[in-house]
């Protein structure tokens, strides 16, 4: 048993609620609520406008029975970079408890931009985990860079697809109109994820959403072409990339590989291309804190 799991014997309902503002006289980051085990390590003012914050789970991971919720509000004109302090580890399921759940609710205001860049999800053997993420974008210049990477488990310990259940639902909307909906449940004991139509022979996967409302279709066609060229140049037999348009206001980039570190390197390259194209600035990976 992981030491963090041994120290927590009760199920956890916990909310972390954050609000970011660039309004004069207000702190860039307001912590509206912070229940254990959530913790914002602290925020950094990257420059006069950008705010970087690290989210930390003091337990070191998510336990069976946990119901964690993250709410993020990015106010008009704010530029925010939000990352995790480390990988999201999903500990083994304990009998008599519910599956672990993580909810994320994000709103991005007018002419604001959120770069939500969490580390990879690592489901331990026998774990059960469900995550639901809802993002609402203002119709007037709201920007989003958000990626998610899933691993097969603790590969170094020989755990590959040894978890029981992994369910992911992601939804991005603008004025009530869905821009992207992604939903799946993986149960390796019932159906191998390494088959055609799922991961194939690969073990890790990444999804990267790039959005900015208010742009015309020609801009997205041009950016898609740039990202597709990059995807083709980076793809190898062991690493595959692709880019596709959303219904409106964005592009989804997807990657398949065997190592999350290699996928991360590719995500950063796509992010940089899109950041320069949409905002005229290079992407700067968040510095990590312990």
PDB file of C-alpha atoms in Angstrom:
ATOM      1  CA  UNK A   1       0.000   0.000   0.000  1.00  0.00           C
ATOM      2  CA  UNK A   2       1.236   3.487  -0.814  1.00  0.00           C
ATOM      3  CA  UNK A   3       2.077   5.470   2.367  1.00  0.00           C
ATOM      4  CA  UNK A   4      -0.291   8.248   1.332  1.00  0.00           C
ATOM      5  CA  UNK A   5      -3.112   5.728   1.041  1.00  0.00           C
ATOM      6  CA  UNK A   6      -2.367   4.278   4.448  1.00  0.00           C
ATOM      7  CA  UNK A   7      -2.580   7.719   6.053  1.00  0.00           C
ATOM      8  CA  UNK A   8      -6.050   8.436   4.698  1.00  0.00           C
ATOM      9  CA  UNK A   9      -8.745   6.075   5.803  1.00  0.00           C
ATOM     10  CA  UNK A  10     -11.835   8.067   4.841  1.00  0.00           C
ATOM     11  CA  UNK A  11     -13.381   9.055   1.556  1.00  0.00           C
ATOM     12  CA  UNK A  12     -12.800  12.637   0.480  1.00  0.00           C
ATOM     13  CA  UNK A  13     -15.182  15.224  -0.996  1.00  0.00           C
ATOM     14  CA  UNK A  14     -12.967  18.169  -1.806  1.00  0.00           C
ATOM     15  CA  UNK A  15     -13.353  21.376  -3.797  1.00  0.00           C
ATOM     16  CA  UNK A  16     -10.661  23.712  -5.063  1.00  0.00           C
ATOM     17  CA  UNK A  17     -12.176  26.919  -6.461  1.00  0.00           C
ATOM     18  CA  UNK A  18      -9.920  29.486  -8.141  1.00  0.00           C
ATOM     19  CA  UNK A  19     -10.564  32.835  -9.774  1.00  0.00           C
ATOM     20  CA  UNK A  20      -8.039  34.708 -11.888  1.00  0.00           C
ATOM     21  CA  UNK A  21      -8.326  38.425 -12.590  1.00  0.00           C
ATOM     22  CA  UNK A  22      -6.200  41.136 -14.176  1.00  0.00           C
ATOM     23  CA  UNK A  23      -8.278  43.933 -12.679  1.00  0.00           C
ATOM     24  CA  UNK A  24      -6.218  46.589 -10.954  1.00  0.00           C
ATOM     25  CA  UNK A  25      -6.288  46.409  -7.198  1.00  0.00           C
ATOM     26  CA  UNK A  26      -7.082  42.692  -7.140  1.00  0.00           C
ATOM     27  CA  UNK A  27      -4.765  39.767  -6.644  1.00  0.00           C
ATOM     28  CA  UNK A  28      -4.164  37.834  -9.880  1.00  0.00           C
ATOM     29  CA  UNK A  29      -5.224  34.620  -8.099  1.00  0.00           C
ATOM     30  CA  UNK A  30      -8.075  34.404  -5.626  1.00  0.00           C
ATOM     31  CA  UNK A  31      -8.526  31.099  -3.808  1.00  0.00           C
ATOM     32  CA  UNK A  32     -12.265  30.969  -3.159  1.00  0.00           C
ATOM     33  CA  UNK A  33     -12.171  27.559  -1.510  1.00  0.00           C
ATOM     34  CA  UNK A  34      -9.451  25.003  -0.829  1.00  0.00           C
ATOM     35  CA  UNK A  35     -10.397  21.699   0.765  1.00  0.00           C
ATOM     36  CA  UNK A  36      -7.784  19.061   1.646  1.00  0.00           C
ATOM     37  CA  UNK A  37      -6.106  17.360  -0.115  1.00  0.00           C
ATOM     38  CA  UNK A  38      -6.149  20.174  -2.695  1.00  0.00           C
ATOM     39  CA  UNK A  39      -3.532  22.878  -2.429  1.00  0.00           C
ATOM     40  CA  UNK A  40      -2.407  25.716  -4.675  1.00  0.00           C
ATOM     41  CA  UNK A  41       1.334  25.750  -4.117  1.00  0.00           C
ATOM     42  CA  UNK A  42       1.423  29.445  -4.989  1.00  0.00           C
ATOM     43  CA  UNK A  43       1.061  31.686  -7.997  1.00  0.00           C
ATOM     44  CA  UNK A  44       3.852  33.338  -9.940  1.00  0.00           C
ATOM     45  CA  UNK A  45       3.567  36.551 -11.905  1.00  0.00           C
ATOM     46  CA  UNK A  46       5.332  35.556 -15.121  1.00  0.00           C
ATOM     47  CA  UNK A  47       5.208  39.087 -16.491  1.00  0.00           C
ATOM     48  CA  UNK A  48       2.916  42.070 -16.124  1.00  0.00           C
ATOM     49  CA  UNK A  49      -0.100  40.101 -17.353  1.00  0.00           C
ATOM     50  CA  UNK A  50       0.518  36.334 -17.153  1.00  0.00           C
ATOM     51  CA  UNK A  51      -0.160  34.354 -13.981  1.00  0.00           C
ATOM     52  CA  UNK A  52       1.212  30.851 -13.360  1.00  0.00           C
ATOM     53  CA  UNK A  53      -0.260  28.591 -10.660  1.00  0.00           C
ATOM     54  CA  UNK A  54       0.499  25.033  -9.578  1.00  0.00           C
ATOM     55  CA  UNK A  55      -2.166  22.641  -8.332  1.00  0.00           C
ATOM     56  CA  UNK A  56      -1.041  20.015  -5.856  1.00  0.00           C
ATOM     57  CA  UNK A  57      -2.758  16.986  -4.322  1.00  0.00           C
ATOM     58  CA  UNK A  58      -1.172  16.579  -0.900  1.00  0.00           C
ATOM     59  CA  UNK A  59      -2.084  12.890  -0.844  1.00  0.00           C
ATOM     60  CA  UNK A  60       0.178  12.244  -3.795  1.00  0.00           C
ATOM     61  CA  UNK A  61      -2.702  10.731  -5.731  1.00  0.00           C
ATOM     62  CA  UNK A  62      -6.423  10.010  -5.897  1.00  0.00           C
ATOM     63  CA  UNK A  63      -7.851   7.248  -3.719  1.00  0.00           C
ATOM     64  CA  UNK A  64     -10.896   5.060  -4.172  1.00  0.00           C
ATOM     65  CA  UNK A  65     -13.926   6.909  -2.887  1.00  0.00           C
ATOM     66  CA  UNK A  66     -12.408  10.339  -3.485  1.00  0.00           C
ATOM     67  CA  UNK A  67     -14.642  12.880  -5.192  1.00  0.00           C
ATOM     68  CA  UNK A  68     -12.474  15.821  -6.115  1.00  0.00           C
ATOM     69  CA  UNK A  69     -13.655  18.966  -7.905  1.00  0.00           C
ATOM     70  CA  UNK A  70     -11.623  21.752  -9.479  1.00  0.00           C
ATOM     71  CA  UNK A  71     -13.346  24.991 -10.510  1.00  0.00           C
ATOM     72  CA  UNK A  72     -11.464  27.659 -12.431  1.00  0.00           C
ATOM     73  CA  UNK A  73     -12.776  31.065 -13.482  1.00  0.00           C
ATOM     74  CA  UNK A  74     -10.601  33.179 -15.759  1.00  0.00           C
ATOM     75  CA  UNK A  75     -11.944  36.724 -15.911  1.00  0.00           C
ATOM     76  CA  UNK A  76     -11.945  39.120 -18.842  1.00  0.00           C
ATOM     77  CA  UNK A  77      -8.493  39.851 -20.242  1.00  0.00           C
ATOM     78  CA  UNK A  78      -6.608  37.527 -17.893  1.00  0.00           C
ATOM     79  CA  UNK A  79      -3.781  35.321 -19.126  1.00  0.00           C
ATOM     80  CA  UNK A  80      -3.318  32.230 -17.010  1.00  0.00           C
ATOM     81  CA  UNK A  81      -1.105  29.170 -17.047  1.00  0.00           C
ATOM     82  CA  UNK A  82      -2.295  26.356 -14.792  1.00  0.00           C
ATOM     83  CA  UNK A  83      -0.378  23.144 -14.257  1.00  0.00           C
ATOM     84  CA  UNK A  84      -0.089  20.280 -11.801  1.00  0.00           C
ATOM     85  CA  UNK A  85       2.808  19.757  -9.436  1.00  0.00           C
ATOM     86  CA  UNK A  86       3.196  16.198 -10.718  1.00  0.00           C
ATOM     87  CA  UNK A  87       1.442  13.296 -12.396  1.00  0.00           C
ATOM     88  CA  UNK A  88      -2.091  12.347 -11.360  1.00  0.00           C
ATOM     89  CA  UNK A  89      -1.690   8.947  -9.717  1.00  0.00           C
ATOM     90  CA  UNK A  90      -4.791   6.806  -9.308  1.00  0.00           C
ATOM     91  CA  UNK A  91      -4.315   4.331  -6.448  1.00  0.00           C
ATOM     92  CA  UNK A  92      -5.767   0.814  -6.431  1.00  0.00           C
ATOM     93  CA  UNK A  93      -9.439   0.391  -5.671  1.00  0.00           C
ATOM     94  CA  UNK A  94     -10.361  -0.743  -2.176  1.00  0.00           C
ATOM     95  CA  UNK A  95     -13.377  -2.989  -1.759  1.00  0.00           C
ATOM     96  CA  UNK A  96     -16.447  -1.341  -0.271  1.00  0.00           C
ATOM     97  CA  UNK A  97     -15.605   2.075  -1.693  1.00  0.00           C
ATOM     98  CA  UNK A  98     -16.829   3.900  -4.759  1.00  0.00           C
ATOM     99  CA  UNK A  99     -14.631   4.527  -7.778  1.00  0.00           C
ATOM    100  CA  UNK A 100     -12.393   7.596  -7.580  1.00  0.00           C
ATOM    101  CA  UNK A 101     -13.792  10.643  -9.358  1.00  0.00           C
ATOM    102  CA  UNK A 102     -12.300  13.932 -10.476  1.00  0.00           C
ATOM    103  CA  UNK A 103     -14.368  16.801 -11.850  1.00  0.00           C
ATOM    104  CA  UNK A 104     -13.056  19.920 -13.573  1.00  0.00           C
ATOM    105  CA  UNK A 105     -15.210  22.948 -14.390  1.00  0.00           C
ATOM    106  CA  UNK A 106     -13.574  25.846 -16.256  1.00  0.00           C
ATOM    107  CA  UNK A 107     -14.859  29.150 -17.609  1.00  0.00           C
ATOM    108  CA  UNK A 108     -12.757  31.502 -19.750  1.00  0.00           C
ATOM    109  CA  UNK A 109     -13.929  35.078 -20.177  1.00  0.00           C
ATOM    110  CA  UNK A 110     -13.750  37.674 -22.922  1.00  0.00           C
ATOM    111  CA  UNK A 111     -10.274  38.096 -24.429  1.00  0.00           C
ATOM    112  CA  UNK A 112      -8.829  35.864 -21.713  1.00  0.00           C
ATOM    113  CA  UNK A 113      -6.605  32.833 -22.291  1.00  0.00           C
ATOM    114  CA  UNK A 114      -6.063  29.733 -20.187  1.00  0.00           C
ATOM    115  CA  UNK A 115      -3.196  27.323 -20.722  1.00  0.00           C
ATOM    116  CA  UNK A 116      -4.264  24.246 -18.736  1.00  0.00           C
ATOM    117  CA  UNK A 117      -1.278  21.884 -18.834  1.00  0.00           C
ATOM    118  CA  UNK A 118      -1.624  19.013 -16.352  1.00  0.00           C
ATOM    119  CA  UNK A 119       0.879  16.183 -16.130  1.00  0.00           C
ATOM    120  CA  UNK A 120      -0.028  12.681 -17.236  1.00  0.00           C
ATOM    121  CA  UNK A 121      -2.600  10.394 -15.630  1.00  0.00           C
ATOM    122  CA  UNK A 122      -1.142   7.148 -14.227  1.00  0.00           C
ATOM    123  CA  UNK A 123      -3.756   4.558 -13.247  1.00  0.00           C
ATOM    124  CA  UNK A 124      -2.293   1.994 -10.837  1.00  0.00           C
ATOM    125  CA  UNK A 125      -3.184  -1.708 -10.981  1.00  0.00           C
ATOM    126  CA  UNK A 126      -6.770  -2.456  -9.921  1.00  0.00           C
ATOM    127  CA  UNK A 127      -7.746   1.221  -9.888  1.00  0.00           C
ATOM    128  CA  UNK A 128     -11.142   2.593 -10.895  1.00  0.00           C
ATOM    129  CA  UNK A 129     -11.274   6.221 -12.015  1.00  0.00           C
ATOM    130  CA  UNK A 130     -13.662   8.597 -13.759  1.00  0.00           C
ATOM    131  CA  UNK A 131     -12.900  12.155 -14.811  1.00  0.00           C
ATOM    132  CA  UNK A 132     -15.314  14.737 -16.197  1.00  0.00           C
ATOM    133  CA  UNK A 133     -14.111  18.082 -17.568  1.00  0.00           C
ATOM    134  CA  UNK A 134     -16.371  20.916 -18.719  1.00  0.00           C
ATOM    135  CA  UNK A 135     -14.966  24.063 -20.326  1.00  0.00           C
ATOM    136  CA  UNK A 136     -17.088  27.096 -21.223  1.00  0.00           C
ATOM    137  CA  UNK A 137     -15.607  29.759 -23.485  1.00  0.00           C
ATOM    138  CA  UNK A 138     -16.819  33.315 -23.949  1.00  0.00           C
ATOM    139  CA  UNK A 139     -17.769  34.038 -27.556  1.00  0.00           C
ATOM    140  CA  UNK A 140     -15.492  37.095 -27.675  1.00  0.00           C
ATOM    141  CA  UNK A 141     -11.833  36.133 -27.956  1.00  0.00           C
ATOM    142  CA  UNK A 142     -11.611  33.447 -25.255  1.00  0.00           C
ATOM    143  CA  UNK A 143      -8.548  31.255 -25.706  1.00  0.00           C
ATOM    144  CA  UNK A 144      -7.733  27.762 -24.492  1.00  0.00           C
ATOM    145  CA  UNK A 145      -4.701  25.479 -24.684  1.00  0.00           C
ATOM    146  CA  UNK A 146      -5.462  22.243 -22.845  1.00  0.00           C
ATOM    147  CA  UNK A 147      -3.845  18.860 -23.065  1.00  0.00           C
ATOM    148  CA  UNK A 148      -4.390  15.492 -21.413  1.00  0.00           C
ATOM    149  CA  UNK A 149      -2.097  12.470 -21.512  1.00  0.00           C
ATOM    150  CA  UNK A 150      -3.061   8.953 -20.441  1.00  0.00           C
ATOM    151  CA  UNK A 151      -0.537   6.238 -19.635  1.00  0.00           C
ATOM    152  CA  UNK A 152      -1.076   2.473 -19.304  1.00  0.00           C
ATOM    153  CA  UNK A 153      -0.033   2.554 -15.633  1.00  0.00           C
ATOM    154  CA  UNK A 154       3.249   2.122 -13.792  1.00  0.00           C
ATOM    155  CA  UNK A 155       5.130   0.627 -16.697  1.00  0.00           C
ATOM    156  CA  UNK A 156       8.411   0.516 -14.756  1.00  0.00           C
ATOM    157  CA  UNK A 157       6.697  -1.766 -12.225  1.00  0.00           C
ATOM    158  CA  UNK A 158       5.310  -4.015 -14.943  1.00  0.00           C
ATOM    159  CA  UNK A 159       1.797  -2.542 -14.703  1.00  0.00           C
ATOM    160  CA  UNK A 160       0.452  -2.080 -18.203  1.00  0.00           C
ATOM    161  CA  UNK A 161      -3.322  -1.813 -18.509  1.00  0.00           C
ATOM    162  CA  UNK A 162      -3.669  -3.525 -15.136  1.00  0.00           C
ATOM    163  CA  UNK A 163      -6.306  -1.046 -13.949  1.00  0.00           C
ATOM    164  CA  UNK A 164      -9.976  -2.034 -13.771  1.00  0.00           C
ATOM    165  CA  UNK A 165     -11.748   1.041 -15.168  1.00  0.00           C
ATOM    166  CA  UNK A 166     -10.720   4.362 -16.668  1.00  0.00           C
ATOM    167  CA  UNK A 167     -13.477   6.706 -17.827  1.00  0.00           C
ATOM    168  CA  UNK A 168     -12.920  10.131 -19.381  1.00  0.00           C
ATOM    169  CA  UNK A 169     -15.505  12.677 -20.492  1.00  0.00           C
ATOM    170  CA  UNK A 170     -14.431  16.062 -21.865  1.00  0.00           C
ATOM    171  CA  UNK A 171     -16.689  18.828 -23.171  1.00  0.00           C
ATOM    172  CA  UNK A 172     -15.944  22.314 -24.541  1.00  0.00           C
ATOM    173  CA  UNK A 173     -18.823  24.706 -25.225  1.00  0.00           C
ATOM    174  CA  UNK A 174     -19.293  28.288 -26.394  1.00  0.00           C
ATOM    175  CA  UNK A 175     -22.619  29.998 -25.668  1.00  0.00           C
ATOM    176  CA  UNK A 176     -24.143  26.602 -25.018  1.00  0.00           C
ATOM    177  CA  UNK A 177     -22.969  25.144 -28.341  1.00  0.00           C
ATOM    178  CA  UNK A 178     -20.695  22.102 -28.045  1.00  0.00           C
ATOM    179  CA  UNK A 179     -17.358  22.540 -29.792  1.00  0.00           C
ATOM    180  CA  UNK A 180     -15.874  19.213 -28.687  1.00  0.00           C
ATOM    181  CA  UNK A 181     -17.209  16.170 -26.845  1.00  0.00           C
ATOM    182  CA  UNK A 182     -14.936  13.247 -26.063  1.00  0.00           C
ATOM    183  CA  UNK A 183     -16.138  10.334 -23.966  1.00  0.00           C
ATOM    184  CA  UNK A 184     -14.873   6.796 -23.417  1.00  0.00           C
ATOM    185  CA  UNK A 185     -14.533   4.061 -20.823  1.00  0.00           C
ATOM    186  CA  UNK A 186     -11.642   1.585 -20.889  1.00  0.00           C
ATOM    187  CA  UNK A 187     -11.950  -1.739 -19.067  1.00  0.00           C
ATOM    188  CA  UNK A 188      -8.875  -3.754 -20.077  1.00  0.00           C
ATOM    189  CA  UNK A 189     -10.135  -7.038 -18.595  1.00  0.00           C
ATOM    190  CA  UNK A 190     -13.205  -6.893 -20.826  1.00  0.00           C
ATOM    191  CA  UNK A 191     -11.721  -5.414 -23.973  1.00  0.00           C
ATOM    192  CA  UNK A 192      -8.081  -4.752 -24.699  1.00  0.00           C
ATOM    193  CA  UNK A 193      -7.402  -1.084 -25.470  1.00  0.00           C
ATOM    194  CA  UNK A 194      -4.595  -2.182 -27.788  1.00  0.00           C
ATOM    195  CA  UNK A 195      -6.766  -2.943 -30.765  1.00  0.00           C
ATOM    196  CA  UNK A 196      -7.817  -1.214 -33.960  1.00  0.00           C
ATOM    197  CA  UNK A 197     -10.125   1.698 -33.258  1.00  0.00           C
ATOM    198  CA  UNK A 198      -8.582   2.347 -29.849  1.00  0.00           C
ATOM    199  CA  UNK A 199      -4.853   2.587 -29.098  1.00  0.00           C
ATOM    200  CA  UNK A 200      -3.769  -0.081 -31.512  1.00  0.00           C
ATOM    201  CA  UNK A 201      -0.318  -1.303 -30.564  1.00  0.00           C
ATOM    202  CA  UNK A 202       0.455   1.907 -28.655  1.00  0.00           C
ATOM    203  CA  UNK A 203       0.348   2.420 -24.878  1.00  0.00           C
ATOM    204  CA  UNK A 204       0.038   6.175 -24.281  1.00  0.00           C
ATOM    205  CA  UNK A 205      -2.225   8.784 -25.824  1.00  0.00           C
ATOM    206  CA  UNK A 206      -2.511  12.572 -25.729  1.00  0.00           C
ATOM    207  CA  UNK A 207      -5.242  14.996 -26.721  1.00  0.00           C
ATOM    208  CA  UNK A 208      -4.531  18.702 -27.120  1.00  0.00           C
ATOM    209  CA  UNK A 209      -7.308  21.265 -27.619  1.00  0.00           C
ATOM    210  CA  UNK A 210      -6.420  24.625 -29.153  1.00  0.00           C
ATOM    211  CA  UNK A 211      -9.267  27.157 -29.127  1.00  0.00           C
ATOM    212  CA  UNK A 212      -9.852  30.859 -29.617  1.00  0.00           C
ATOM    213  CA  UNK A 213     -13.340  32.183 -30.225  1.00  0.00           C
ATOM    214  CA  UNK A 214     -14.139  34.873 -32.765  1.00  0.00           C
ATOM    215  CA  UNK A 215     -11.728  33.828 -35.524  1.00  0.00           C
ATOM    216  CA  UNK A 216     -12.862  33.169 -39.078  1.00  0.00           C
ATOM    217  CA  UNK A 217     -12.645  29.724 -40.697  1.00  0.00           C
ATOM    218  CA  UNK A 218      -9.769  30.782 -42.953  1.00  0.00           C
ATOM    219  CA  UNK A 219      -7.524  31.309 -39.934  1.00  0.00           C
ATOM    220  CA  UNK A 220      -8.291  27.832 -38.630  1.00  0.00           C
ATOM    221  CA  UNK A 221      -7.678  26.297 -42.054  1.00  0.00           C
ATOM    222  CA  UNK A 222      -4.245  27.921 -42.154  1.00  0.00           C
ATOM    223  CA  UNK A 223      -3.354  26.865 -38.613  1.00  0.00           C
ATOM    224  CA  UNK A 224      -4.577  23.331 -39.248  1.00  0.00           C
ATOM    225  CA  UNK A 225      -2.269  23.113 -42.249  1.00  0.00           C
ATOM    226  CA  UNK A 226       0.693  24.228 -40.116  1.00  0.00           C
ATOM    227  CA  UNK A 227      -0.117  21.669 -37.431  1.00  0.00           C
ATOM    228  CA  UNK A 228      -0.682  18.874 -39.942  1.00  0.00           C
ATOM    229  CA  UNK A 229       2.728  19.567 -41.489  1.00  0.00           C
ATOM    230  CA  UNK A 230       4.293  19.355 -38.019  1.00  0.00           C
ATOM    231  CA  UNK A 231       2.378  16.161 -37.267  1.00  0.00           C
ATOM    232  CA  UNK A 232       3.673  14.552 -40.440  1.00  0.00           C
ATOM    233  CA  UNK A 233       7.254  15.585 -39.737  1.00  0.00           C
ATOM    234  CA  UNK A 234       7.159  14.225 -36.162  1.00  0.00           C
ATOM    235  CA  UNK A 235       5.346  10.954 -36.848  1.00  0.00           C
ATOM    236  CA  UNK A 236       7.406   7.761 -36.764  1.00  0.00           C
ATOM    237  CA  UNK A 237       6.515   4.071 -36.450  1.00  0.00           C
ATOM    238  CA  UNK A 238       6.628   4.549 -32.668  1.00  0.00           C
ATOM    239  CA  UNK A 239       4.952   7.955 -32.468  1.00  0.00           C
ATOM    240  CA  UNK A 240       1.875   9.028 -34.426  1.00  0.00           C
ATOM    241  CA  UNK A 241       0.284  12.486 -34.593  1.00  0.00           C
ATOM    242  CA  UNK A 242      -2.747  14.020 -36.271  1.00  0.00           C
ATOM    243  CA  UNK A 243      -4.737  17.281 -36.221  1.00  0.00           C
ATOM    244  CA  UNK A 244      -8.405  17.925 -37.002  1.00  0.00           C
ATOM    245  CA  UNK A 245     -10.789  20.879 -36.878  1.00  0.00           C
ATOM    246  CA  UNK A 246     -13.446  21.262 -34.233  1.00  0.00           C
ATOM    247  CA  UNK A 247     -16.963  22.282 -35.213  1.00  0.00           C
ATOM    248  CA  UNK A 248     -15.903  25.897 -34.623  1.00  0.00           C
ATOM    249  CA  UNK A 249     -13.251  27.938 -32.886  1.00  0.00           C
ATOM    250  CA  UNK A 250     -10.523  25.347 -32.611  1.00  0.00           C
ATOM    251  CA  UNK A 251      -8.427  22.327 -33.461  1.00  0.00           C
ATOM    252  CA  UNK A 252      -7.774  19.029 -31.705  1.00  0.00           C
ATOM    253  CA  UNK A 253      -4.348  17.400 -31.912  1.00  0.00           C
ATOM    254  CA  UNK A 254      -4.019  13.740 -30.964  1.00  0.00           C
ATOM    255  CA  UNK A 255      -0.956  11.618 -30.412  1.00  0.00           C
ATOM    256  CA  UNK A 256      -0.178   7.944 -29.808  1.00  0.00           C
ATOM    257  CA  UNK A 257       3.097   6.575 -28.528  1.00  0.00           C
ATOM    258  CA  UNK A 258       4.917   4.368 -26.043  1.00  0.00           C
ATOM    259  CA  UNK A 259       6.425   7.027 -23.768  1.00  0.00           C
ATOM    260  CA  UNK A 260       4.581   9.974 -22.236  1.00  0.00           C
ATOM    261  CA  UNK A 261       7.794  12.020 -22.243  1.00  0.00           C
ATOM    262  CA  UNK A 262       7.993  11.833 -26.036  1.00  0.00           C
ATOM    263  CA  UNK A 263       4.354  12.819 -26.336  1.00  0.00           C
ATOM    264  CA  UNK A 264       4.998  15.805 -24.082  1.00  0.00           C
ATOM    265  CA  UNK A 265       7.812  16.953 -26.328  1.00  0.00           C
ATOM    266  CA  UNK A 266       5.450  16.857 -29.290  1.00  0.00           C
ATOM    267  CA  UNK A 267       2.691  18.676 -27.423  1.00  0.00           C
ATOM    268  CA  UNK A 268       5.078  21.512 -26.630  1.00  0.00           C
ATOM    269  CA  UNK A 269       5.989  21.846 -30.309  1.00  0.00           C
ATOM    270  CA  UNK A 270       2.327  22.034 -31.366  1.00  0.00           C
ATOM    271  CA  UNK A 271       1.629  24.476 -28.547  1.00  0.00           C
ATOM    272  CA  UNK A 272       4.447  26.751 -29.671  1.00  0.00           C
ATOM    273  CA  UNK A 273       3.249  26.820 -33.281  1.00  0.00           C
ATOM    274  CA  UNK A 274      -0.317  27.611 -32.235  1.00  0.00           C
ATOM    275  CA  UNK A 275       0.691  30.181 -29.608  1.00  0.00           C
ATOM    276  CA  UNK A 276       2.803  32.121 -32.101  1.00  0.00           C
ATOM    277  CA  UNK A 277       0.088  31.955 -34.748  1.00  0.00           C
ATOM    278  CA  UNK A 278      -2.794  32.985 -32.481  1.00  0.00           C
ATOM    279  CA  UNK A 279      -1.046  35.370 -30.068  1.00  0.00           C
ATOM    280  CA  UNK A 280       2.298  36.288 -31.606  1.00  0.00           C
ATOM    281  CA  UNK A 281       4.176  34.919 -28.571  1.00  0.00           C
ATOM    282  CA  UNK A 282       6.203  31.774 -28.008  1.00  0.00           C
ATOM    283  CA  UNK A 283       4.933  29.103 -25.652  1.00  0.00           C
ATOM    284  CA  UNK A 284       6.884  28.919 -22.415  1.00  0.00           C
ATOM    285  CA  UNK A 285       6.560  25.602 -20.520  1.00  0.00           C
ATOM    286  CA  UNK A 286       5.666  26.132 -16.856  1.00  0.00           C
ATOM    287  CA  UNK A 287       8.474  25.819 -14.353  1.00  0.00           C
ATOM    288  CA  UNK A 288       7.761  23.143 -11.806  1.00  0.00           C
ATOM    289  CA  UNK A 289       7.857  23.412  -8.022  1.00  0.00           C
ATOM    290  CA  UNK A 290       8.355  20.747  -5.383  1.00  0.00           C
TER     291      UNK A 290
END
